PDB file of N, CA, C and O in Angstrom:
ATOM      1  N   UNK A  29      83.665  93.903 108.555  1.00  0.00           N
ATOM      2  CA  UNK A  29      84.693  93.763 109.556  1.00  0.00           C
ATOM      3  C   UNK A  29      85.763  92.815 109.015  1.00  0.00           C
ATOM      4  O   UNK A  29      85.456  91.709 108.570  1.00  0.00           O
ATOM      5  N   UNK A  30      87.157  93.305 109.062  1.00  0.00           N
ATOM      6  CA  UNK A  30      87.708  91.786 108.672  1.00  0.00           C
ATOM      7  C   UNK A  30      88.488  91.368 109.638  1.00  0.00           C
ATOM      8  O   UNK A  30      88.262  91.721 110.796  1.00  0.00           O
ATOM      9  N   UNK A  31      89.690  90.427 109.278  1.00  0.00           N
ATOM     10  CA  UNK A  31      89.802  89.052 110.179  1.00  0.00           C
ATOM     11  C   UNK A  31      90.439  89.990 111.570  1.00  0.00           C
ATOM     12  O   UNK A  31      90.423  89.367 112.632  1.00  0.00           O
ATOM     13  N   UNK A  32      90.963  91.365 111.619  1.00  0.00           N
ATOM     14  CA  UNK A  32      91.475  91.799 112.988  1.00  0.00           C
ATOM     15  C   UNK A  32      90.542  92.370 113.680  1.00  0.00           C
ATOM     16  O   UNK A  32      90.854  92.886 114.754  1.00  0.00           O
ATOM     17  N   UNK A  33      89.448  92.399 113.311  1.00  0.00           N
ATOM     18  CA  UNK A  33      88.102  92.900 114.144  1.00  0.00           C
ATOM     19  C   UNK A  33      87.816  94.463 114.019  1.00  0.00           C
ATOM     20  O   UNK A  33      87.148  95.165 114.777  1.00  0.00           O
ATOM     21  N   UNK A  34      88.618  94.881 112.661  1.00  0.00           N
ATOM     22  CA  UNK A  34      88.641  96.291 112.553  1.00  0.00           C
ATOM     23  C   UNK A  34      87.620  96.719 111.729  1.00  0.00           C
ATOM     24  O   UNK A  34      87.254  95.613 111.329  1.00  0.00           O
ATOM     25  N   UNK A  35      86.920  97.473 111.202  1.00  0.00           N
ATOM     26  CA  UNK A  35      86.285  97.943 110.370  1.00  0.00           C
ATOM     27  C   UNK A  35      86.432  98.843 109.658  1.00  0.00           C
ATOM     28  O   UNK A  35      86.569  99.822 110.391  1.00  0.00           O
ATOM     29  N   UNK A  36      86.510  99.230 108.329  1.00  0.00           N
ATOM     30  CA  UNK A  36      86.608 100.634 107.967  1.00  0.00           C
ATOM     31  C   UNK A  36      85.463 101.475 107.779  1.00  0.00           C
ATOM     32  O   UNK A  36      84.347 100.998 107.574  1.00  0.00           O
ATOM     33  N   UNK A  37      85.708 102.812 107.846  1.00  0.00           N
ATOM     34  CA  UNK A  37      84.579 103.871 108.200  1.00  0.00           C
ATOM     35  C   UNK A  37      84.834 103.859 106.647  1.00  0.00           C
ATOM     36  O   UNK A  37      85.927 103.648 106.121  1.00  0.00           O
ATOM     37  N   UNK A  38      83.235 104.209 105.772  1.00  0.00           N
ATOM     38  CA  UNK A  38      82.341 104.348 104.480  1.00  0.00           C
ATOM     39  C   UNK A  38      83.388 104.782 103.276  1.00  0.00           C
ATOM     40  O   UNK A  38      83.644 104.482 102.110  1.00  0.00           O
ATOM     41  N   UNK A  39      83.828 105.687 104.319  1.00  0.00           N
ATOM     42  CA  UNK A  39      84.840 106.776 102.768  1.00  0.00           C
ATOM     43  C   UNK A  39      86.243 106.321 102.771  1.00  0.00           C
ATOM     44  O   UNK A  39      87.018 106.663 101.878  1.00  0.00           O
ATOM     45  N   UNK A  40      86.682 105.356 104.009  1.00  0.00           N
ATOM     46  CA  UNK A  40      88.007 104.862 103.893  1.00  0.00           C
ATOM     47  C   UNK A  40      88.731 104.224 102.449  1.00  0.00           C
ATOM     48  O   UNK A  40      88.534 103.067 102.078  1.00  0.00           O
ATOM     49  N   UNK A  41      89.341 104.914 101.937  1.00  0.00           N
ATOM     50  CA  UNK A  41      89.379 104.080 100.789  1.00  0.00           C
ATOM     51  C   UNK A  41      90.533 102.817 101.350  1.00  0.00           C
ATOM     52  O   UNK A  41      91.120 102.839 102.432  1.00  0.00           O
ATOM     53  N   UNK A  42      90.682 101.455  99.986  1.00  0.00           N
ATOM     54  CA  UNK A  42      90.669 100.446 100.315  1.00  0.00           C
ATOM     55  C   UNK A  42      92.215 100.509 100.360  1.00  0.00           C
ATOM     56  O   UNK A  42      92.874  99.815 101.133  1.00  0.00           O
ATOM     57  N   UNK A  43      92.637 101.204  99.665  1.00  0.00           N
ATOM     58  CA  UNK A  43      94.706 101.419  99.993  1.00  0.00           C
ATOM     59  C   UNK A  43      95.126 102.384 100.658  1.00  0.00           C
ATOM     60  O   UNK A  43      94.656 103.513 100.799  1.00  0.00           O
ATOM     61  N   UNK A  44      96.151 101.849 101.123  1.00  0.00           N
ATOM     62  CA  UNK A  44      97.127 102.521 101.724  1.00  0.00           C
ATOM     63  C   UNK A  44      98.107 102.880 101.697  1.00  0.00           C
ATOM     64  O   UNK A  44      98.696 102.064 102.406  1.00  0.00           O
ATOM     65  N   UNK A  45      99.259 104.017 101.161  1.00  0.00           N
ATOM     66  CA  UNK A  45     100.267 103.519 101.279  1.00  0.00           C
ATOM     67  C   UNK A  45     101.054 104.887 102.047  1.00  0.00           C
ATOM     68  O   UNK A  45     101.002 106.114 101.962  1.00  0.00           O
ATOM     69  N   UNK A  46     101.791 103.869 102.825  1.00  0.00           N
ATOM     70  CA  UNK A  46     102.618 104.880 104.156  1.00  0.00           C
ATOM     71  C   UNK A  46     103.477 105.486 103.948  1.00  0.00           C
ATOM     72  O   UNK A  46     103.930 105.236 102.831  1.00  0.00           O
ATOM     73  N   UNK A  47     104.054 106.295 104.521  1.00  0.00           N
ATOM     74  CA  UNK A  47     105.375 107.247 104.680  1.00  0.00           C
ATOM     75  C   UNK A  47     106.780 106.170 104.028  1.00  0.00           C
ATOM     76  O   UNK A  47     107.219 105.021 104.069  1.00  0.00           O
ATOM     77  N   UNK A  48     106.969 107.201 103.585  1.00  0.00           N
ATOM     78  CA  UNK A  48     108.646 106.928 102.791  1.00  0.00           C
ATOM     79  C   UNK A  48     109.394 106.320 104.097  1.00  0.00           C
ATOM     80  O   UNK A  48     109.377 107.048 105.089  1.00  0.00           O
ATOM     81  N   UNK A  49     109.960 105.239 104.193  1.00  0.00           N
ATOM     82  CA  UNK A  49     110.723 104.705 105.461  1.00  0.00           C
ATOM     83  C   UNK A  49     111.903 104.021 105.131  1.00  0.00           C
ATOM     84  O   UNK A  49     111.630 103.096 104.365  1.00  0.00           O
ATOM     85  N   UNK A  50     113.672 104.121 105.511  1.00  0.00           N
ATOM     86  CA  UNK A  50     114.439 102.860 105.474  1.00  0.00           C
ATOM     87  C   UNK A  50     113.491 101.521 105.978  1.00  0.00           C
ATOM     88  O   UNK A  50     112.576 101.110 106.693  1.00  0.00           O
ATOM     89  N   UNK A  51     114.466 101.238 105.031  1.00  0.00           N
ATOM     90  CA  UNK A  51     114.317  99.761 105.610  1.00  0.00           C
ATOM     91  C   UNK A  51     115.468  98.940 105.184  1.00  0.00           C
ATOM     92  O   UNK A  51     116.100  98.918 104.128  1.00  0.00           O
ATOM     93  N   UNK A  52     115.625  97.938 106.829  1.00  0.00           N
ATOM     94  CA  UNK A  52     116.985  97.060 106.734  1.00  0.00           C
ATOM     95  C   UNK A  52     117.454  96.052 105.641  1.00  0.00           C
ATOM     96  O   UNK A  52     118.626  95.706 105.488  1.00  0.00           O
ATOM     97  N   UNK A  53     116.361  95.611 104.876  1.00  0.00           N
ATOM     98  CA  UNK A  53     116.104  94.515 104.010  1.00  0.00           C
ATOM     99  C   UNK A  53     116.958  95.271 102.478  1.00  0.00           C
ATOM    100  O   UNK A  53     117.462  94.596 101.581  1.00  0.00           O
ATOM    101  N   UNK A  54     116.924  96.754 102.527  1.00  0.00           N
ATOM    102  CA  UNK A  54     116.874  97.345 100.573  1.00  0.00           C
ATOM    103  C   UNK A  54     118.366  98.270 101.456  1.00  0.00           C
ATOM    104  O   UNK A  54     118.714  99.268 100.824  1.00  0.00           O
ATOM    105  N   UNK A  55     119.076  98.038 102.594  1.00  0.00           N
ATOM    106  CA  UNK A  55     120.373  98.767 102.244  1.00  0.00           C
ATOM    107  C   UNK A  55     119.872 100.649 102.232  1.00  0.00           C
ATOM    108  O   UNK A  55     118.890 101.088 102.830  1.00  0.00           O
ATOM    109  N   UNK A  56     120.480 101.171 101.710  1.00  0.00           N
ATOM    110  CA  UNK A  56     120.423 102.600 101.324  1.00  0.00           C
ATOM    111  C   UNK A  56     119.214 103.300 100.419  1.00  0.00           C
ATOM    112  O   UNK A  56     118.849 104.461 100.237  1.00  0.00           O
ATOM    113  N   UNK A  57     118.836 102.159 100.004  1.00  0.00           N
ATOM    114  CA  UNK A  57     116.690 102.280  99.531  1.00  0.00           C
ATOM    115  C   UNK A  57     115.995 102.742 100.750  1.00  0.00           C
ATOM    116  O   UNK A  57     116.194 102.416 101.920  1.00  0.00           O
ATOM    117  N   UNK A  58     114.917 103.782 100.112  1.00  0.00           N
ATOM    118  CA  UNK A  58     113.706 103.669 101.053  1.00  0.00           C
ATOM    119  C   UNK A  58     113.037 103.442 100.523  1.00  0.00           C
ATOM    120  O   UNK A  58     113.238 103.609  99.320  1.00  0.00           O
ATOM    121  N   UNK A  59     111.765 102.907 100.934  1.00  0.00           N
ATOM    122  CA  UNK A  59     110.353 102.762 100.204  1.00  0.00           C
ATOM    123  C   UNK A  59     109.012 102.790 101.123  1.00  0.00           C
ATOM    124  O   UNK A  59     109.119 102.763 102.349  1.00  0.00           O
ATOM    125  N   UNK A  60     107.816 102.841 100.518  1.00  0.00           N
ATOM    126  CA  UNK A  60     107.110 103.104 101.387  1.00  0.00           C
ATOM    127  C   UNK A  60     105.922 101.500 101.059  1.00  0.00           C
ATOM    128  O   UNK A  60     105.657 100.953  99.989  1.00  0.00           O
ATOM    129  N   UNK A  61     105.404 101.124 102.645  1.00  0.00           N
ATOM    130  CA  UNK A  61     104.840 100.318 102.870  1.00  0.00           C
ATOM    131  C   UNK A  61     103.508 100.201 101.947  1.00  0.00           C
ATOM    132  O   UNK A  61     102.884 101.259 102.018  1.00  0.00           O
ATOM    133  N   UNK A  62     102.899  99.284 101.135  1.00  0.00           N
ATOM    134  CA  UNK A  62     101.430  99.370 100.548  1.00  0.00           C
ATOM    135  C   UNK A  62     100.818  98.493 101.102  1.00  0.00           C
ATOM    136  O   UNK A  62     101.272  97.353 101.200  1.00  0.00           O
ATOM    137  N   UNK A  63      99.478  98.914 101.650  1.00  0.00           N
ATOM    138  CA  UNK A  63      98.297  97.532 102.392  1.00  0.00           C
ATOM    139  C   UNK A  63      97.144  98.049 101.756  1.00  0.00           C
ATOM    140  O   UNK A  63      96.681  99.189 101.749  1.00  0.00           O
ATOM    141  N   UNK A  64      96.675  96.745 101.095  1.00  0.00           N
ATOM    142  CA  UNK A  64      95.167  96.722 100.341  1.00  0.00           C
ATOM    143  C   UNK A  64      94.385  95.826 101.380  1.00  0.00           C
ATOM    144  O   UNK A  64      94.754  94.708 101.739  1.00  0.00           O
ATOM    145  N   UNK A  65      93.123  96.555 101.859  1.00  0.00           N
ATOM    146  CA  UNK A  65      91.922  96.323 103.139  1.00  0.00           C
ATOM    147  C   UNK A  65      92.737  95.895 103.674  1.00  0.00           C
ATOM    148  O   UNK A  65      92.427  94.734 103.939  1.00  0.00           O
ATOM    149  N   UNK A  66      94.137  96.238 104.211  1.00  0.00           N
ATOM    150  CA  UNK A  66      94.700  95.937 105.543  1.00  0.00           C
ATOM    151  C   UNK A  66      95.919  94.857 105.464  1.00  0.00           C
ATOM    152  O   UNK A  66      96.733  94.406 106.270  1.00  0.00           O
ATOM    153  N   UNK A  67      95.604  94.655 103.959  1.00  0.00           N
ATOM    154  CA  UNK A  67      97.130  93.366 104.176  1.00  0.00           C
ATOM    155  C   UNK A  67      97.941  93.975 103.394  1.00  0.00           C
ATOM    156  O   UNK A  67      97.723  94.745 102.458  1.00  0.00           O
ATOM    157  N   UNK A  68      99.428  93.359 104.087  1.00  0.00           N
ATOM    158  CA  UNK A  68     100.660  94.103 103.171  1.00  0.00           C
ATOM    159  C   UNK A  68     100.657  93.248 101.968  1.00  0.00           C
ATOM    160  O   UNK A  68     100.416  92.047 101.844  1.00  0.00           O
ATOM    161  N   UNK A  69     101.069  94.401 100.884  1.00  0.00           N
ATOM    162  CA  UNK A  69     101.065  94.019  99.362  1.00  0.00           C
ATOM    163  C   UNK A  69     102.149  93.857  99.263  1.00  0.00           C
ATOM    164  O   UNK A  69     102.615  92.936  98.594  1.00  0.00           O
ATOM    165  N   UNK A  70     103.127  95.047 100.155  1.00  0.00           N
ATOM    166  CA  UNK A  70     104.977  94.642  99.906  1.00  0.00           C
ATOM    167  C   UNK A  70     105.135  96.035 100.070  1.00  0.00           C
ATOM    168  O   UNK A  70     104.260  96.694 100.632  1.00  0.00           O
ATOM    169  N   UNK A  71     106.478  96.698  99.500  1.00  0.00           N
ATOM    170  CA  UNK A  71     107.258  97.927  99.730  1.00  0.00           C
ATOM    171  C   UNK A  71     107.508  98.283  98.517  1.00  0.00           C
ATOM    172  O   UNK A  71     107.834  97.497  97.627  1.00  0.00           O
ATOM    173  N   UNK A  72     107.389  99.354  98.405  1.00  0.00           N
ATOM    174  CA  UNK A  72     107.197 100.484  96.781  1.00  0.00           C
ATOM    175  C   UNK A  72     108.416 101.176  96.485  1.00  0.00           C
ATOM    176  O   UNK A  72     109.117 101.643  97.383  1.00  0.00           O
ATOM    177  N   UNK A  73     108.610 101.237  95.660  1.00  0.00           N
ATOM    178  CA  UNK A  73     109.942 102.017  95.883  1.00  0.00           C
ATOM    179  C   UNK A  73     109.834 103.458  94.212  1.00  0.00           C
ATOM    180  O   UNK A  73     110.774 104.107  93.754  1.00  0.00           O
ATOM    181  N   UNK A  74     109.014 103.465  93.958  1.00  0.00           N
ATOM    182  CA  UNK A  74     107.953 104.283  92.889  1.00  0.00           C
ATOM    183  C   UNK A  74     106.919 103.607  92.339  1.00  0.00           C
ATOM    184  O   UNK A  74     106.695 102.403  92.218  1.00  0.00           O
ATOM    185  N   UNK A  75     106.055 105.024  91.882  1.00  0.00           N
ATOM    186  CA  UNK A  75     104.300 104.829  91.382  1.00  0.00           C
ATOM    187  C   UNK A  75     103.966 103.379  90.783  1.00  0.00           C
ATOM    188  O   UNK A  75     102.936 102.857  91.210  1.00  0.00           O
ATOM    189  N   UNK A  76     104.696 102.698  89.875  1.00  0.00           N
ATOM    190  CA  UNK A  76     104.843 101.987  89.075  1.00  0.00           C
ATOM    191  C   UNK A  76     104.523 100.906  90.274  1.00  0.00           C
ATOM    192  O   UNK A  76     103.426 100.377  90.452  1.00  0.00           O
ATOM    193  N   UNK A  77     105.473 100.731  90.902  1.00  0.00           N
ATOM    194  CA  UNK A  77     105.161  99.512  91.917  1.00  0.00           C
ATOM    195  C   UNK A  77     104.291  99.672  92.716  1.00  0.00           C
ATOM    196  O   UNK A  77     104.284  98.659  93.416  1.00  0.00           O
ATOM    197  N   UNK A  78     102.967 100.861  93.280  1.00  0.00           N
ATOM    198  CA  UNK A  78     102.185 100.918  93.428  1.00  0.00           C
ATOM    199  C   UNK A  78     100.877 100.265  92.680  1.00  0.00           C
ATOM    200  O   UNK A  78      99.948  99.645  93.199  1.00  0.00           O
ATOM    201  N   UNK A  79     101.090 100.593  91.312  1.00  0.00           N
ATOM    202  CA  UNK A  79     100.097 100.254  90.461  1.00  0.00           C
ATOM    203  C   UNK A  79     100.028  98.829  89.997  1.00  0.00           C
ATOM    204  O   UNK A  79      99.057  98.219  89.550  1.00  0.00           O
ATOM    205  N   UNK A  80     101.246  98.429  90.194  1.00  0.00           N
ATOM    206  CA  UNK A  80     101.540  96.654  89.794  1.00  0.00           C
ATOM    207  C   UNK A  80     101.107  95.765  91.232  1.00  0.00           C
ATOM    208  O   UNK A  80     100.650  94.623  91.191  1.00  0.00           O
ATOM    209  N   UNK A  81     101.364  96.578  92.549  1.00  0.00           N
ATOM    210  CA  UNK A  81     100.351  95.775  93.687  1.00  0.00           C
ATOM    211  C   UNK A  81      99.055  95.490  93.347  1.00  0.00           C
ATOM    212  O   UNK A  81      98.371  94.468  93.394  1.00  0.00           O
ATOM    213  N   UNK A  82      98.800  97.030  92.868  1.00  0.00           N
ATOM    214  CA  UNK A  82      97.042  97.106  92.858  1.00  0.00           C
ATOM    215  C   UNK A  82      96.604  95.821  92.027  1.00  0.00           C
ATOM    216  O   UNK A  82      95.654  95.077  92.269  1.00  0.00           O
ATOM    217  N   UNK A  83      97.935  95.704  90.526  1.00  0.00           N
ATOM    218  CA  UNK A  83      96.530  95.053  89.481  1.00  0.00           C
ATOM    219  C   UNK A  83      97.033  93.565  90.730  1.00  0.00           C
ATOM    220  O   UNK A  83      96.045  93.015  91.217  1.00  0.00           O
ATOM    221  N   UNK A  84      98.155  93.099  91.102  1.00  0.00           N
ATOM    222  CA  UNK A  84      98.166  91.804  92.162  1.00  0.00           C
ATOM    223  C   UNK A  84      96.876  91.608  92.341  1.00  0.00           C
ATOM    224  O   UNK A  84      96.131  90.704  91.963  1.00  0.00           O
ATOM    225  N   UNK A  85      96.692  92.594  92.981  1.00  0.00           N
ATOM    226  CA  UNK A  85      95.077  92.343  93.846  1.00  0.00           C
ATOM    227  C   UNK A  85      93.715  92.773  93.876  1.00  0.00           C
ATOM    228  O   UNK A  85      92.898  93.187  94.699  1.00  0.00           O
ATOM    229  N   UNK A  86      93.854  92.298  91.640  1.00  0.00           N
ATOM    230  CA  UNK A  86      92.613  92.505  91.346  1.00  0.00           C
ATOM    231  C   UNK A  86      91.930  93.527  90.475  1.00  0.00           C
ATOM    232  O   UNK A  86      90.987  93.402  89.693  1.00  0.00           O
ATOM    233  N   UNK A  87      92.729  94.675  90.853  1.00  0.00           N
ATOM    234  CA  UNK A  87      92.687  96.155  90.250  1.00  0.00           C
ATOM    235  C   UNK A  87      92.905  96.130  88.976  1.00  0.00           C
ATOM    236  O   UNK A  87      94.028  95.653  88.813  1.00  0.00           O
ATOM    237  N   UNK A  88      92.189  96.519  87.496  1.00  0.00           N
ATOM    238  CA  UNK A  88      92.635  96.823  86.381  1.00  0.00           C
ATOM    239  C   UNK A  88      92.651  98.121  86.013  1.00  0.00           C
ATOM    240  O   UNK A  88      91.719  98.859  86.333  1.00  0.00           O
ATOM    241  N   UNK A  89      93.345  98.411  85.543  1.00  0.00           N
ATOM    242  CA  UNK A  89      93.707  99.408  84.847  1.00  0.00           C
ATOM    243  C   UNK A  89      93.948 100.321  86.352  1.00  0.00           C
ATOM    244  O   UNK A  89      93.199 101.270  86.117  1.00  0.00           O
ATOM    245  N   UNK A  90      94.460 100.563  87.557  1.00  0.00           N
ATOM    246  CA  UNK A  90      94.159 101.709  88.551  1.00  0.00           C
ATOM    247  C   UNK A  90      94.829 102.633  88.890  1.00  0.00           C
ATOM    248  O   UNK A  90      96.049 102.668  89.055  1.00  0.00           O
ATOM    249  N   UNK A  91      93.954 103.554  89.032  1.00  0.00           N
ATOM    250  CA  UNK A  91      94.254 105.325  89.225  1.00  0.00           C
ATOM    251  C   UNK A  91      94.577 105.318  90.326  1.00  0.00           C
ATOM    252  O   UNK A  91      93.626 105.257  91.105  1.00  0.00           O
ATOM    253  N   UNK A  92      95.784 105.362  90.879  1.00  0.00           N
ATOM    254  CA  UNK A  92      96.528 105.641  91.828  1.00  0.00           C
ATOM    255  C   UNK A  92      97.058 107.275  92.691  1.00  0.00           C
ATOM    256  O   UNK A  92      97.900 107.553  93.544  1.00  0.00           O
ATOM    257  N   UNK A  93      95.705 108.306  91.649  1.00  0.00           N
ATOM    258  CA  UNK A  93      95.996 108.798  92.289  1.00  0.00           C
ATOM    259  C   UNK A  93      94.285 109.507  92.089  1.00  0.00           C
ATOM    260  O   UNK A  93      93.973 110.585  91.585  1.00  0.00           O
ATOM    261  N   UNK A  94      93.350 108.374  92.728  1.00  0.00           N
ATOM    262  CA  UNK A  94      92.025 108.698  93.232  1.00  0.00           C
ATOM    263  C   UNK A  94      92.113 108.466  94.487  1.00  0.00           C
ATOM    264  O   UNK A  94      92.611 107.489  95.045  1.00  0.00           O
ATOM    265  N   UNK A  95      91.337 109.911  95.188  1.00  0.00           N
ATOM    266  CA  UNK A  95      91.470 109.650  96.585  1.00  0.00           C
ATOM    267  C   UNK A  95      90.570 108.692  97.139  1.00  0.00           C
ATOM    268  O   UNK A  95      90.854 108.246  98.251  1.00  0.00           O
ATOM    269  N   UNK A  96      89.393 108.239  96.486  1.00  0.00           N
ATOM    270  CA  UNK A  96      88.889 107.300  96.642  1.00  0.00           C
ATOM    271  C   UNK A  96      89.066 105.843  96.995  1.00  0.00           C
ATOM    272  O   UNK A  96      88.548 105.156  97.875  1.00  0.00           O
ATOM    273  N   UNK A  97      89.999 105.555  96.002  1.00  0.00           N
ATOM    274  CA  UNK A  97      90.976 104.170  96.313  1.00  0.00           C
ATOM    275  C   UNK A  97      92.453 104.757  96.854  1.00  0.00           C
ATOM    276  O   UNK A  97      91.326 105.007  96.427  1.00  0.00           O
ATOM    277  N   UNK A  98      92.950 104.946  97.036  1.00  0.00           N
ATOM    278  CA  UNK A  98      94.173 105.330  97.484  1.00  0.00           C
ATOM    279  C   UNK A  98      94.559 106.597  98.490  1.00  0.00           C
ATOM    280  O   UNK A  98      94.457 107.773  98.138  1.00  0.00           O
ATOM    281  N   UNK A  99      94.944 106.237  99.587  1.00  0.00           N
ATOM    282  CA  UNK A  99      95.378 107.020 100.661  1.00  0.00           C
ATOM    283  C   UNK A  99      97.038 106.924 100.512  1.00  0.00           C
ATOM    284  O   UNK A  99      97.782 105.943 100.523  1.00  0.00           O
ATOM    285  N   UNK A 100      97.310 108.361 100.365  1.00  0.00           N
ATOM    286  CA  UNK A 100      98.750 108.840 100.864  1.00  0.00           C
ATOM    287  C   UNK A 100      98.983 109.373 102.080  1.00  0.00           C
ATOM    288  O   UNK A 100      98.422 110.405 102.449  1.00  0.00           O
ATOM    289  N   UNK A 101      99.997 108.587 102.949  1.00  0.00           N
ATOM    290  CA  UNK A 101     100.073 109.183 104.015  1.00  0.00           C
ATOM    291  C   UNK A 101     101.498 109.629 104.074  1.00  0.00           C
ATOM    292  O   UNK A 101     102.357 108.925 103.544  1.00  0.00           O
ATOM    293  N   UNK A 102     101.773 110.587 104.592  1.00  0.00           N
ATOM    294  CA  UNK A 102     102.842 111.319 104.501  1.00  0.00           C
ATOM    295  C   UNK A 102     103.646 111.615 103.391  1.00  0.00           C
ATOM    296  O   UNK A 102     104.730 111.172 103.011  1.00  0.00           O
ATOM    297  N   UNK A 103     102.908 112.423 102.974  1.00  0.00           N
ATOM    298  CA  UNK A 103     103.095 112.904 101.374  1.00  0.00           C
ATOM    299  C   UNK A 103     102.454 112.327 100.183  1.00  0.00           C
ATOM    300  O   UNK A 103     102.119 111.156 100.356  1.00  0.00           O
ATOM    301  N   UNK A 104     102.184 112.820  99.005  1.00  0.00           N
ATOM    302  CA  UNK A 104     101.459 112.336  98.718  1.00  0.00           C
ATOM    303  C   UNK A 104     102.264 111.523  96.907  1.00  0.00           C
ATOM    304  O   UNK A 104     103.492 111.492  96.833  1.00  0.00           O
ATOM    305  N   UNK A 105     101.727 111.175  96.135  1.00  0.00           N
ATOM    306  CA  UNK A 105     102.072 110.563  95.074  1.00  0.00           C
ATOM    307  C   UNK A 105     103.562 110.138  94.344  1.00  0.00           C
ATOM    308  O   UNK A 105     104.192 109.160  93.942  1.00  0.00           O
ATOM    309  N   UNK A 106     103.660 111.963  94.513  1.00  0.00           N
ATOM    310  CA  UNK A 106     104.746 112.286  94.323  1.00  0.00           C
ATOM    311  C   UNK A 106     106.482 111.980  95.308  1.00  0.00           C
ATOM    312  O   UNK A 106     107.612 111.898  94.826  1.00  0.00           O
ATOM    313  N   UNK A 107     106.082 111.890  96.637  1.00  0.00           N
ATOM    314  CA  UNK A 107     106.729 111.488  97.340  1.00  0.00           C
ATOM    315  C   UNK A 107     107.601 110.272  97.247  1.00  0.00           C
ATOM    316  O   UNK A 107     106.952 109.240  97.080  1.00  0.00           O
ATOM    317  N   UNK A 108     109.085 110.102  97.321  1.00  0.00           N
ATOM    318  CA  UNK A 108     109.897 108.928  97.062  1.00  0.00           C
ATOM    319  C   UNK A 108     111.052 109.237  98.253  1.00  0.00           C
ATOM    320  O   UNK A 108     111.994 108.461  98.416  1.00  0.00           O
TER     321      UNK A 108
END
């Protein structure tokens, strides 16, 4: 369980990263949100900055595109 009282179900893998979204902060950029077990890592703006969260937090060398560790939501890898 962690600190919001949530739990993840067995096969949840441990990332996340959300739908392509503006945002007010990047101007005419979009990027999409990344949370590892639930905390924000920051905003992606391609694969590369996916994979440089991961090693942040621990991850070497990671396959970013195992469904195991990594959930795409609204679209998947390829998506920008």
């Amino acid at each position: 369980m962690d600190e919001q009282g949530t739990q993840d179900a067995p096969t949840d893998p441990p990332v996340v990263v959300h739908p392509v979204q503006p945002h007010p902060t990047f101007g005419e950029r979009s990027a999409r949100r990344v949370e590892v077990r639930h905390e924000l890592m920051g905003y992606a703006f391609q694969r590369g900055d996916v994979e440089e969260f991961l090693r942040r937090a621990g991850l070497d060398d990671p396959d970013v595109a195992d469904p195991d560790l990594v959930r795409w939501v609204g679209g998947g890898i390829e998506v920008w």
